[in-house]
Amino acid sequence: MCGIVGFVGKQSAAPILLKGLKQLEYRGYDSAGIAVMDADGIRVEKVSGRIARLCEKTENGAAVPGSIGIGHTRWATHGAPTDVNAHPHLSNDGRFAIVHNGIIENYLALREELISDGYVFQSETDTETIVHLLEKYYDGDIKAAVMKTAARLEGSYALGILCADAPDTLYAVREASPLILGIGVGENYFASDVTALVAHTKNVIYLEDGEIAALTPGSIEVYDCTGQRLQKPISRVTWSVEAAEKGGYEHFMLKEIMEQPAAVKAALAPRLHEGEIRLDDFELSEETLRSVSKIVITACGSAYYAGCSGRYAIEKLCHIPVQVELASELRYGEPMVDEHTLVLVISQSGETADTIAALKECRAHGATIIGIVNVVGSTIAKLADHTLYTWAGPEIAVATTKGFTTQLAILYLFALYVGKKLGRVEQAQYAALLRSLKLLPKRLQETIDMNYQIPALAGRYASQSLFFIGRNTDYAVALEGALKMKEISYLHAESYAAGELKHGTIALIDEGQPVIAVCCNEALCDKTLSNIVEVKARGAKVLALAFRGNKKIVSQADDVIFIPQIETVFSAALAVVPLQLLAYYAAREKGCDIDKPKNLAKSVTVE
Ligand code: G6P
């Protein structure tokens, strides 16, 4: 999804902007551009395609002099990914240049109005309306023009603005799209994502909806939408530069798969205290929990599948009904949510537009919201009543891995905490489950170490079409395994609840059809085994996934991937890892762009 950077200081802006844009590449984009200002005015350079082309065109920034500028990576929504549609966009008089993340919903009406006012449009973007509005409302007071423009916009936006009349001031404004200000020494920055700032500074200010910022080399001023000056708190980023780099791995995705034991440990360890679970700075009392009639989990993509998996743990340990809803569906449905509903909103980025909308919908119905979020200070973290951070560290690869397993870890922790509070998990069972949960990071490491044969299996099983099957928790793993395969290797993968096969899908099983059977739920293993036998009888080639020592599986499947023993209720966090690796090696074999798969974005901040 689109990315924004801005710099003002004494050094050359363009190389800093290009570097910042590279840090944002992982978000997914299809064109890029920068605008830099010096005594001769504002100069814009933009290209469709990769940032490398922009570096070439600008001689790594040397061809664009000036020490103040803005940059953008665009992920096309309104208009094709062409040079002209790329940002920054210039006003007709060349006085303003802007970059924009988000979508202006009333842009068609604004465009018509501006055309009848005589403004000439170059691009098909919704963004261009903003820069013409700035020109229209400008009468010598830039802040006033920004405020008047913002008041006309409906939708979401984070804007970076240059004005030729303010040669040492960058302007920024946000509404429903993230923007973070970075505080340097004699220089200042902004970016849509903290990863573009950490190389320069750890001191940041999170801009809130409706706020406007003015940055010079030596000052940052923030105003509310009426122009009142605000005192904003400075936050300290704890992520290191190295954490956002590849560290010797060929791809971020592989690095992040390997980081899962440490990430899950970081999520669990601080919350486990001598046989007790503590939920950060909030507590859910027994009385509060007794008033909860159901739990709704809402999310998108893999976070939704984490929710599907978490549902089994919560229902089993808490005996509270759980409904898992896609955020994009919930936001426009008639959610059966009220003040007795506890809503878990799961999001790695904390910025997914549909998930934010679903949160707001549930809030409007009176529900209590708990966010399960990775990115500190993100919108969902701020909107939720309480937030449980997953503490996975920066996740750069578009396809989530450690983001997913840390979400599972938090869901397991939550289920055990609530189950114990409500007296639905007995002390002995609680102690055993807690011991097992503490071992999860270690078991994850063993899972990675045991599965050195996956590159070879990926070679044998990657085919144009794959089926992933499983029951209960294994079904949730099958859903995520198939999504991983589709996302990064572009192979068609279907996931099915194993018991559903005979209701249609089995018609697609022919000689040589690869079927990946997740079989880690011991209570249901025999049932899934029957499904394995059924597909094998029709010629399928079966790769099964089971706990180490499962002899029955060895006798039926063509190949088996083993994972170490753990309580079944937590098995999804281990079982998903070999499937992440399978997808990774299938994609690598095909030569796919693993960290930046086509058409996908890391953080989907538009609907
Ligand atoms: C995008 C990403 C997925 C992710 C989903 C939800 O589609 O490509 O990997 O699962 O968004 O993102 P979130 O940040 O809300 O977890």
Coordinates of C-alpha atoms and ligand atoms in Angstrom, one line a residue:
M1 CA 0.0 0.0 0.0
C2 CA 1.1 3.6 -0.5
G3 CA 4.0 5.0 1.5
I4 CA 5.0 8.6 2.4
V5 CA 8.3 10.1 3.5
G6 CA 9.3 13.7 4.1
F7 CA 12.6 15.4 5.1
V8 CA 13.7 18.9 6.0
G9 CA 17.2 19.8 7.1
K10 CA 20.6 20.9 5.8
Q11 CA 21.6 17.8 3.9
S12 CA 20.5 16.8 0.4
A13 CA 16.9 15.6 0.7
A14 CA 16.6 13.3 -2.3
P15 CA 19.0 10.5 -1.2
I16 CA 17.3 10.5 2.2
L17 CA 13.9 10.3 0.6
L18 CA 14.9 7.5 -1.7
K19 CA 16.3 5.5 1.2
G20 CA 13.1 6.1 3.1
L21 CA 11.0 4.9 0.2
K22 CA 13.1 1.7 0.0
Q23 CA 12.3 1.0 3.6
L24 CA 8.6 1.2 2.6
E25 CA 8.9 -1.0 -0.4
Y26 CA 7.6 -4.0 1.5
R27 CA 4.2 -2.4 1.8
G28 CA 3.7 -3.1 -1.9
Y29 CA 3.7 -0.4 -4.6
D30 CA 3.7 0.0 -8.4
S31 CA 5.2 3.5 -8.9
A32 CA 7.3 6.0 -6.9
G33 CA 8.2 9.7 -6.9
I34 CA 9.9 12.5 -5.1
A35 CA 9.5 16.3 -5.0
V36 CA 12.5 18.4 -3.8
M37 CA 12.6 22.2 -3.4
D38 CA 15.5 24.6 -3.7
A39 CA 15.9 28.3 -4.7
D40 CA 14.6 27.5 -8.2
G41 CA 11.3 26.0 -6.9
I42 CA 9.9 22.5 -6.7
R43 CA 11.1 19.8 -8.9
V44 CA 9.2 16.5 -9.3
E45 CA 10.6 13.2 -10.5
K46 CA 8.3 10.1 -10.7
V47 CA 8.3 6.7 -12.5
S48 CA 6.1 3.7 -12.8
G49 CA 7.7 0.5 -11.5
R50 CA 10.4 0.0 -9.0
I51 CA 12.3 2.6 -6.9
A52 CA 15.5 1.4 -8.5
R53 CA 14.2 3.2 -11.7
L54 CA 13.7 6.4 -9.8
C55 CA 17.2 6.1 -8.4
E56 CA 18.5 5.7 -11.9
K57 CA 16.5 8.6 -13.2
T58 CA 17.7 11.0 -10.4
E59 CA 21.3 9.6 -10.3
N60 CA 20.5 8.4 -6.8
G61 CA 19.1 11.8 -5.9
A62 CA 22.1 13.8 -7.0
A63 CA 20.2 15.3 -10.0
V64 CA 17.5 16.8 -7.7
P65 CA 19.2 19.4 -5.4
G66 CA 17.6 20.8 -2.3
S67 CA 17.3 20.0 1.4
I68 CA 13.6 19.8 1.8
G69 CA 11.3 17.2 0.0
I70 CA 8.6 14.6 0.0
G71 CA 8.5 11.1 -1.5
H72 CA 5.8 8.5 -2.2
T73 CA 5.3 4.9 -3.2
R74 CA 2.0 4.4 -4.9
W75 CA -0.3 1.4 -5.0
A76 CA -2.8 2.2 -7.7
T77 CA -6.4 2.7 -6.8
H78 CA -7.7 5.6 -8.9
G79 CA -6.0 5.3 -12.3
A80 CA -3.4 2.9 -13.7
P81 CA 0.1 2.7 -12.3
T82 CA 1.6 5.2 -14.8
D83 CA 4.2 7.9 -14.5
V84 CA 1.5 10.6 -14.7
N85 CA -0.6 9.0 -12.0
A86 CA 2.4 8.6 -9.7
H87 CA 2.8 11.1 -6.8
P88 CA 3.9 13.8 -6.0
H89 CA 1.2 15.9 -7.8
L90 CA 1.8 19.6 -8.6
S91 CA -0.7 22.5 -8.5
N92 CA -1.3 24.3 -11.8
D93 CA 0.8 27.3 -10.6
G94 CA 3.6 24.9 -9.5
R95 CA 3.5 26.4 -6.0
F96 CA 2.3 23.2 -4.2
A97 CA 3.4 19.6 -4.4
I98 CA 1.7 16.8 -2.4
V99 CA 1.9 13.1 -1.7
H100 CA -1.2 11.3 -0.4
N101 CA -2.0 8.0 1.2
G102 CA -5.7 7.0 1.4
I103 CA -8.8 7.6 -0.7
I104 CA -10.8 10.8 -1.3
E105 CA -14.3 9.5 -1.5
N106 CA -15.9 12.8 -2.8
Y107 CA -13.1 13.3 -5.4
L108 CA -15.5 13.2 -8.4
A109 CA -17.6 16.1 -7.1
L110 CA -14.5 18.0 -6.2
R111 CA -12.9 17.3 -9.6
E112 CA -16.0 18.7 -11.4
E113 CA -16.0 21.8 -9.2
L114 CA -12.3 22.4 -9.8
I115 CA -12.6 21.9 -13.6
S116 CA -15.4 24.4 -13.7
D117 CA -13.1 26.8 -11.7
G118 CA -10.6 26.4 -14.5
Y119 CA -8.1 24.0 -13.0
V120 CA -6.5 21.6 -15.4
F121 CA -6.0 17.9 -14.3
Q122 CA -3.1 15.9 -15.5
S123 CA -3.9 12.6 -13.8
E124 CA -6.8 10.3 -13.1
T125 CA -6.1 10.2 -9.4
D126 CA -8.3 11.3 -6.5
T127 CA -5.2 12.9 -5.0
E128 CA -4.9 15.6 -7.7
T129 CA -8.1 17.3 -6.4
I130 CA -6.3 18.0 -3.2
V131 CA -3.4 19.9 -4.7
H132 CA -5.8 22.1 -6.8
L133 CA -7.9 22.8 -3.7
L134 CA -4.7 24.0 -1.9
E135 CA -4.0 26.4 -4.8
K136 CA -7.7 27.5 -4.7
Y137 CA -7.7 28.3 -1.0
Y138 CA -4.2 29.8 -0.7
D139 CA -4.1 33.5 0.0
G140 CA -0.6 33.7 1.5
D141 CA -1.4 31.6 4.6
I142 CA -0.4 28.0 4.0
K143 CA -1.8 26.5 7.2
A144 CA -5.2 28.2 6.5
A145 CA -5.2 26.7 3.0
V146 CA -4.4 23.2 4.4
M147 CA -7.2 23.5 7.0
K148 CA -9.7 24.7 4.4
T149 CA -8.7 21.9 2.0
A150 CA -8.9 19.3 4.7
A151 CA -12.4 20.5 5.6
R152 CA -13.5 19.7 2.0
L153 CA -12.2 16.2 1.9
E154 CA -14.2 13.1 2.7
G155 CA -12.4 9.8 3.1
S156 CA -9.0 9.0 4.4
Y157 CA -5.7 10.8 3.9
A158 CA -2.2 11.3 5.1
L159 CA -0.7 14.2 3.2
G160 CA 2.8 15.5 2.8
I161 CA 2.9 19.0 1.4
L162 CA 5.6 21.3 0.0
C163 CA 4.9 25.0 -0.8
A164 CA 7.3 27.1 -2.8
D165 CA 6.5 30.1 -0.6
A166 CA 7.8 28.2 2.5
P167 CA 11.2 27.0 1.4
D168 CA 12.1 25.5 4.8
T169 CA 8.8 24.1 6.0
L170 CA 7.1 20.8 5.4
Y171 CA 3.4 20.4 6.1
A172 CA 1.6 17.2 7.0
V173 CA -2.0 16.4 7.8
R174 CA -3.8 13.1 8.6
E175 CA -7.3 11.7 8.7
A176 CA -7.7 7.9 9.1
S177 CA -4.3 7.1 7.6
P178 CA -1.1 6.9 9.6
L179 CA 1.5 9.6 9.7
I180 CA 4.4 9.8 12.1
L181 CA 6.8 12.7 12.7
G182 CA 10.5 11.9 13.3
I183 CA 12.5 14.3 15.5
G184 CA 16.1 14.7 14.4
V185 CA 18.9 17.1 15.3
G186 CA 18.8 20.1 13.0
E187 CA 16.5 18.1 10.7
N188 CA 13.0 16.6 10.9
Y189 CA 11.1 13.9 9.1
F190 CA 7.7 12.3 8.5
A191 CA 6.7 8.9 7.2
S192 CA 3.6 6.8 7.0
D193 CA 5.5 4.0 8.7
V194 CA 8.0 4.0 11.5
T195 CA 10.3 1.6 9.6
A196 CA 11.3 4.6 7.3
L197 CA 12.3 6.7 10.4
V198 CA 14.3 4.3 12.6
A199 CA 17.5 4.8 10.6
H200 CA 17.4 8.5 11.5
T201 CA 15.7 8.8 14.9
K202 CA 13.9 6.9 17.6
N203 CA 12.0 9.9 18.8
V204 CA 8.6 10.3 17.1
I205 CA 5.3 12.0 17.4
Y206 CA 2.2 10.1 16.3
L207 CA -0.1 12.5 14.4
E208 CA -3.8 12.0 15.2
D209 CA -6.8 12.4 13.0
G210 CA -7.5 16.0 12.1
E211 CA -4.0 17.2 13.1
I212 CA -1.8 19.4 11.0
A213 CA 2.0 19.6 11.4
A214 CA 4.6 22.1 10.2
L215 CA 8.2 20.9 10.3
T216 CA 11.3 23.1 9.8
P217 CA 14.9 21.9 10.4
G218 CA 14.7 23.1 14.0
S219 CA 11.1 22.8 15.0
I220 CA 7.9 20.7 14.8
E221 CA 4.6 22.4 15.5
V222 CA 1.3 20.5 15.6
Y223 CA -2.2 22.1 15.4
D224 CA -5.7 20.8 15.6
C225 CA -8.2 21.2 12.8
T226 CA -9.2 24.7 14.1
G227 CA -5.6 25.9 14.0
Q228 CA -5.0 25.7 17.8
R229 CA -1.4 24.8 18.7
L230 CA -1.2 21.4 20.5
Q231 CA 1.5 20.0 22.9
K232 CA 2.1 16.5 21.6
P233 CA 3.9 13.7 23.5
I234 CA 7.2 12.3 22.2
S235 CA 7.3 8.5 21.9
R236 CA 10.4 6.4 21.8
V237 CA 10.6 3.7 19.1
T238 CA 12.2 0.5 20.4
W239 CA 12.7 -1.2 17.0
S240 CA 16.3 -1.2 15.8
V241 CA 17.5 -0.6 12.3
E242 CA 18.8 -4.2 12.1
A243 CA 15.4 -5.5 13.1
A244 CA 14.1 -4.0 9.9
E245 CA 16.9 -5.4 7.7
K246 CA 17.4 -8.9 6.2
G247 CA 20.3 -10.1 8.5
G248 CA 21.9 -12.4 5.9
Y249 CA 18.7 -14.2 4.8
E250 CA 17.8 -14.2 1.2
H251 CA 14.3 -12.9 1.9
F252 CA 12.6 -11.1 4.8
M253 CA 10.0 -13.9 4.8
L254 CA 12.5 -16.6 5.6
K255 CA 14.1 -14.3 8.2
E256 CA 10.7 -13.8 9.8
I257 CA 9.9 -17.5 9.7
M258 CA 13.1 -18.2 11.6
E259 CA 12.4 -15.4 14.1
Q260 CA 9.2 -17.1 15.2
P261 CA 10.6 -18.8 18.3
A262 CA 12.0 -15.5 19.6
A263 CA 8.9 -13.5 18.6
V264 CA 6.5 -15.9 20.3
K265 CA 8.7 -15.8 23.4
A266 CA 8.6 -12.0 23.3
A267 CA 4.8 -12.1 23.2
L268 CA 4.4 -14.7 26.0
A269 CA 7.2 -14.3 28.5
P270 CA 6.4 -10.9 29.9
R271 CA 2.8 -12.0 30.5
L272 CA 3.6 -15.2 32.4
H273 CA 4.4 -14.7 36.1
E274 CA 4.9 -17.7 38.3
G275 CA 1.9 -19.7 37.3
E276 CA -0.2 -16.7 36.5
I277 CA -1.1 -14.8 33.4
R278 CA -1.1 -11.0 33.5
L279 CA -2.6 -9.0 30.6
D280 CA -0.4 -5.9 30.5
D281 CA -2.0 -2.9 32.1
F282 CA -5.6 -4.1 32.2
E283 CA -7.5 -6.8 33.9
L284 CA -10.8 -8.5 33.0
S285 CA -12.5 -9.2 36.3
E286 CA -14.6 -12.3 36.8
E287 CA -17.7 -10.1 37.1
T288 CA -17.0 -8.5 33.7
L289 CA -16.3 -11.8 32.1
R290 CA -19.5 -13.3 33.5
S291 CA -21.5 -10.6 31.8
V292 CA -20.0 -11.6 28.4
S293 CA -22.5 -13.6 26.4
K294 CA -20.3 -14.1 23.4
I295 CA -17.0 -13.2 21.8
V296 CA -16.7 -11.8 18.3
I297 CA -13.3 -12.0 16.5
T298 CA -12.9 -9.8 13.5
A299 CA -9.9 -9.3 11.1
C300 CA -8.8 -9.7 7.5
G301 CA -6.5 -12.1 5.7
S302 CA -4.2 -14.2 7.9
A303 CA -5.3 -12.3 11.0
Y304 CA -8.8 -13.7 10.3
Y305 CA -7.4 -17.2 10.1
A306 CA -5.6 -16.6 13.4
G307 CA -9.0 -15.8 14.7
C308 CA -10.5 -19.0 13.2
S309 CA -7.8 -20.9 15.1
G310 CA -8.2 -18.9 18.3
R311 CA -11.9 -19.7 18.3
Y312 CA -11.3 -23.3 19.0
A313 CA -9.0 -22.5 21.9
I314 CA -11.5 -20.0 23.4
E315 CA -14.5 -22.2 23.0
K316 CA -12.7 -25.2 24.5
L317 CA -11.2 -23.4 27.5
C318 CA -13.8 -20.7 28.2
H319 CA -17.1 -22.2 27.1
I320 CA -18.1 -18.9 25.6
P321 CA -19.6 -18.9 22.1
V322 CA -17.2 -17.3 19.6
Q323 CA -18.1 -15.9 16.2
V324 CA -15.3 -15.1 13.7
E325 CA -16.2 -12.5 11.2
L326 CA -14.3 -11.1 8.2
A327 CA -14.0 -7.4 8.9
S328 CA -15.0 -6.5 5.4
E329 CA -18.3 -8.4 5.9
L330 CA -19.0 -7.4 9.4
R331 CA -18.7 -3.7 8.6
Y332 CA -21.7 -3.8 6.3
G333 CA -23.7 -6.5 8.0
E334 CA -26.1 -6.4 10.9
P335 CA -23.7 -7.4 13.6
M336 CA -25.2 -9.3 16.5
V337 CA -23.1 -7.3 18.9
D338 CA -24.1 -5.5 22.1
E339 CA -22.7 -4.4 25.4
H340 CA -22.4 -8.0 26.4
T341 CA -20.1 -8.8 23.5
L342 CA -16.4 -8.8 23.8
V343 CA -14.8 -8.1 20.5
L344 CA -11.2 -9.2 19.6
V345 CA -9.9 -7.1 16.7
I346 CA -6.8 -8.7 15.3
S347 CA -4.4 -6.9 13.0
Q348 CA -0.6 -7.0 12.5
S349 CA -0.4 -3.5 11.1
G350 CA -3.2 -2.0 13.2
E351 CA -4.1 0.0 10.1
T352 CA -6.2 -2.3 7.9
A353 CA -9.1 -0.1 6.7
D354 CA -11.8 -2.8 6.9
T355 CA -10.7 -3.9 10.3
I356 CA -10.8 -0.4 11.6
A357 CA -14.3 0.1 10.2
A358 CA -15.5 -3.2 11.8
L359 CA -14.1 -2.1 15.1
K360 CA -16.0 1.2 14.9
E361 CA -19.2 -0.7 14.0
C362 CA -18.8 -3.0 17.0
R363 CA -18.1 0.0 19.2
A364 CA -21.2 1.7 18.0
H365 CA -23.2 -1.3 19.2
G366 CA -21.7 -0.9 22.7
A367 CA -19.2 -3.8 22.6
T368 CA -15.9 -3.8 24.6
I369 CA -13.0 -4.0 22.2
I370 CA -9.6 -5.7 22.7
G371 CA -7.1 -5.1 20.0
I372 CA -4.5 -7.7 19.2
V373 CA -2.0 -5.7 17.3
N374 CA 1.7 -5.7 16.4
V375 CA 2.5 -2.1 15.5
V376 CA 2.7 0.1 18.6
G377 CA 0.7 3.4 18.4
S378 CA -1.3 2.2 15.3
T379 CA -4.9 3.2 14.8
I380 CA -6.4 0.0 16.1
A381 CA -4.2 0.1 19.1
K382 CA -5.5 3.5 19.8
L383 CA -9.1 2.9 19.1
A384 CA -9.4 -0.3 21.2
D385 CA -10.5 -0.2 24.8
H386 CA -7.5 -2.4 25.6
T387 CA -4.6 -3.6 23.5
L388 CA -2.6 -6.7 23.7
Y389 CA 0.5 -6.1 21.6
T390 CA 2.0 -9.1 19.9
W391 CA 5.5 -7.8 20.1
A392 CA 6.7 -9.6 17.0
G393 CA 9.0 -6.7 15.9
P394 CA 8.8 -5.2 12.5
E395 CA 7.3 -7.6 9.9
I396 CA 8.6 -6.6 6.5
A397 CA 7.6 -9.4 4.1
V398 CA 4.1 -8.9 2.8
A399 CA 3.0 -12.4 3.6
T400 CA 2.8 -12.6 7.4
T401 CA 4.5 -15.3 9.4
K402 CA 5.7 -14.2 12.8
G403 CA 2.8 -11.8 12.9
F404 CA 0.4 -14.8 12.6
T405 CA 2.1 -17.0 15.2
T406 CA 2.3 -14.2 17.7
Q407 CA -1.4 -13.5 17.2
L408 CA -2.0 -17.2 18.0
A409 CA 0.2 -17.0 21.1
I410 CA -1.9 -14.0 22.4
L411 CA -5.1 -15.8 21.6
Y412 CA -4.0 -18.9 23.6
L413 CA -2.9 -16.7 26.5
F414 CA -6.2 -14.9 26.4
A415 CA -8.2 -18.2 26.3
L416 CA -6.3 -19.6 29.2
Y417 CA -6.6 -16.4 31.2
V418 CA -10.4 -16.2 30.7
G419 CA -11.0 -19.9 31.2
K420 CA -9.2 -19.8 34.5
K421 CA -11.0 -16.6 35.7
L422 CA -14.3 -18.2 34.9
G423 CA -13.3 -21.4 36.6
R424 CA -13.8 -23.4 33.4
V425 CA -10.2 -24.7 33.4
E426 CA -9.4 -26.6 36.5
Q427 CA -6.2 -25.9 38.4
A428 CA -4.4 -29.1 37.3
Q429 CA -5.4 -28.6 33.6
Y430 CA -4.4 -24.9 33.9
A431 CA -1.0 -25.8 35.2
A432 CA -0.4 -28.3 32.4
L433 CA -1.6 -26.0 29.7
L434 CA 0.5 -23.1 31.0
R435 CA 3.6 -25.4 31.1
S436 CA 2.9 -26.4 27.5
L437 CA 2.4 -22.7 26.4
K438 CA 5.7 -21.8 28.0
L439 CA 7.3 -24.4 25.9
L440 CA 5.9 -23.1 22.7
P441 CA 9.0 -21.0 21.7
K442 CA 11.2 -24.1 22.2
R443 CA 8.9 -26.3 20.3
L444 CA 8.8 -23.8 17.4
Q445 CA 12.6 -23.9 17.2
E446 CA 12.4 -27.7 17.1
T447 CA 9.8 -27.5 14.4
I448 CA 12.1 -25.4 12.3
D449 CA 15.1 -27.6 13.0
M450 CA 13.3 -30.8 12.2
N451 CA 12.1 -29.7 8.8
Y452 CA 15.2 -29.5 6.7
Q453 CA 13.5 -31.7 4.1
I454 CA 10.9 -29.1 3.1
P455 CA 12.7 -27.6 0.1
A456 CA 12.7 -31.1 -1.5
L457 CA 9.0 -31.7 -0.6
A458 CA 8.1 -28.3 -2.1
G459 CA 9.7 -29.4 -5.3
R460 CA 7.6 -32.6 -5.3
Y461 CA 4.3 -31.1 -4.2
A462 CA 4.1 -27.6 -5.7
S463 CA 1.8 -27.9 -8.6
Q464 CA -0.8 -25.7 -10.4
S465 CA -3.5 -26.8 -8.0
L466 CA -3.2 -28.0 -4.4
F467 CA -5.7 -29.0 -1.7
F468 CA -5.2 -28.4 2.0
I469 CA -7.4 -30.3 4.4
G470 CA -7.9 -30.6 8.1
R471 CA -10.5 -30.7 10.9
N472 CA -11.0 -28.3 13.8
T473 CA -7.7 -26.5 14.7
D474 CA -6.1 -28.4 11.7
Y475 CA -8.7 -26.8 9.4
A476 CA -7.6 -23.3 10.5
V477 CA -4.0 -24.3 9.8
A478 CA -5.1 -25.6 6.3
L479 CA -6.8 -22.2 5.6
E480 CA -3.6 -20.3 6.4
G481 CA -1.4 -22.8 4.7
A482 CA -3.4 -22.5 1.4
L483 CA -3.4 -18.7 1.7
K484 CA 0.4 -18.6 2.1
M485 CA 0.8 -20.8 -1.0
K486 CA -1.5 -18.6 -3.1
E487 CA 0.0 -15.3 -1.8
I488 CA 3.6 -15.9 -2.6
S489 CA 3.8 -18.8 -5.2
Y490 CA 0.7 -17.9 -7.2
L491 CA -0.3 -21.5 -7.2
H492 CA -4.0 -22.3 -6.8
A493 CA -4.6 -23.7 -3.4
E494 CA -8.0 -24.6 -1.8
S495 CA -8.5 -25.4 1.8
Y496 CA -11.3 -27.7 2.9
A497 CA -12.6 -28.9 6.2
A498 CA -11.7 -32.6 5.6
G499 CA -15.3 -33.8 6.3
E500 CA -16.6 -31.5 3.5
L501 CA -14.5 -33.2 0.7
K502 CA -17.2 -35.7 -0.1
H503 CA -19.8 -32.9 -0.6
G504 CA -18.3 -31.9 -4.0
T505 CA -14.6 -31.2 -3.8
I506 CA -13.6 -34.8 -4.1
A507 CA -14.8 -34.7 -7.7
L508 CA -11.7 -32.7 -8.4
I509 CA -9.3 -35.3 -7.1
D510 CA -7.5 -37.1 -9.9
E511 CA -4.4 -39.1 -10.4
G512 CA -1.4 -37.2 -9.0
Q513 CA -3.4 -34.4 -7.3
P514 CA -1.4 -33.0 -4.4
V515 CA -3.3 -33.0 -1.1
I516 CA -1.7 -31.5 2.1
A517 CA -3.5 -33.1 5.0
V518 CA -3.1 -31.5 8.4
C519 CA -3.5 -34.1 11.0
C520 CA -2.3 -32.8 14.4
N521 CA -5.6 -33.0 16.3
E522 CA -5.1 -36.4 17.8
A523 CA -8.8 -36.8 18.8
L524 CA -9.7 -36.4 15.1
C525 CA -6.7 -38.0 13.5
D526 CA -8.6 -41.2 12.6
K527 CA -11.3 -39.2 10.9
T528 CA -8.8 -37.2 8.8
L529 CA -7.0 -40.5 8.1
S530 CA -10.2 -41.8 6.4
N531 CA -10.3 -38.7 4.2
I532 CA -6.6 -39.4 3.3
V533 CA -7.6 -42.9 2.3
E534 CA -10.5 -41.6 0.3
V535 CA -8.4 -39.2 -1.7
K536 CA -5.6 -41.7 -2.2
A537 CA -8.1 -44.2 -3.6
R538 CA -8.8 -41.5 -6.3
G539 CA -5.1 -41.1 -7.1
A540 CA -4.1 -38.2 -4.9
K541 CA -0.5 -37.7 -3.7
V542 CA -0.7 -37.0 0.0
L543 CA 1.7 -35.0 2.2
A544 CA 0.5 -35.2 5.8
L545 CA 1.5 -33.1 8.8
A546 CA 1.4 -34.8 12.1
F547 CA 2.9 -35.0 15.6
R548 CA 6.2 -36.9 15.8
G549 CA 5.6 -40.6 16.4
N550 CA 2.2 -40.8 14.6
K551 CA 2.7 -44.2 13.0
K552 CA -0.8 -44.5 11.5
I553 CA -0.1 -41.5 9.3
V554 CA 3.2 -42.9 8.0
S555 CA 1.4 -46.0 6.8
Q556 CA -1.2 -44.0 4.8
A557 CA 0.5 -40.8 3.5
D558 CA 3.1 -40.6 0.7
D559 CA 5.2 -38.2 2.8
V560 CA 4.9 -36.9 6.3
I561 CA 6.1 -33.7 7.9
F562 CA 6.4 -34.0 11.7
I563 CA 6.1 -31.4 14.4
P564 CA 7.0 -31.9 18.1
Q565 CA 4.3 -32.8 20.6
I566 CA 2.4 -30.0 22.3
E567 CA -1.1 -29.7 23.7
T568 CA -3.5 -30.1 20.8
V569 CA -5.2 -26.8 21.6
F570 CA -1.9 -25.0 20.8
S571 CA -0.8 -27.2 17.9
A572 CA -1.8 -24.7 15.1
A573 CA 1.2 -22.4 16.1
L574 CA 3.6 -25.2 15.3
A575 CA 1.7 -26.9 12.4
V576 CA 1.6 -23.6 10.4
V577 CA 5.4 -23.3 10.3
P578 CA 6.1 -26.2 7.8
L579 CA 3.3 -24.8 5.6
Q580 CA 4.9 -21.4 5.6
L581 CA 8.2 -23.0 4.6
L582 CA 6.5 -25.1 1.9
A583 CA 5.0 -22.0 0.4
Y584 CA 8.3 -20.2 0.7
Y585 CA 10.3 -22.9 -1.1
A586 CA 7.6 -23.4 -3.7
A587 CA 7.7 -19.7 -4.5
R588 CA 11.5 -19.6 -4.5
E589 CA 11.6 -22.6 -6.9
K590 CA 9.3 -20.6 -9.3
G591 CA 11.5 -17.4 -8.9
C592 CA 8.6 -15.3 -7.5
D593 CA 9.2 -12.0 -5.8
I594 CA 8.6 -13.5 -2.4
D595 CA 8.8 -10.4 -0.1
K596 CA 6.6 -8.3 -2.5
P597 CA 4.1 -10.6 -4.2
K598 CA 2.3 -9.2 -7.1
N599 CA -0.9 -7.3 -6.5
L600 CA -0.6 -7.5 -2.7
A601 CA 0.2 -5.0 0.0
K602 CA 1.4 -5.4 3.5
S603 CA -1.0 -2.9 5.0
V604 CA -4.3 -2.4 3.2
T605 CA -5.2 1.0 4.3
V606 CA -8.0 1.5 1.8
E607 CA -11.2 -0.4 1.4
Ligands
G6P1 C1 -3.0 -7.9 3.8 C2 -1.7 -8.7 4.0 C3 -2.0 -10.0 4.8 C4 -2.6 -9.6 6.1 C5 -3.9 -8.7 5.9 C6 -4.4 -8.2 7.2 O1 -3.8 -8.5 3.0 O2 -1.1 -9.0 2.7 O3 -0.8 -10.7 5.0 O4 -3.0 -10.8 6.8 O5 -3.6 -7.6 5.1 O6 -3.4 -7.3 7.7 P1 -3.3 -6.8 9.2 O7 -2.2 -5.9 9.2 O8 -4.7 -6.2 9.6 O9 -3.1 -8.1 10.0

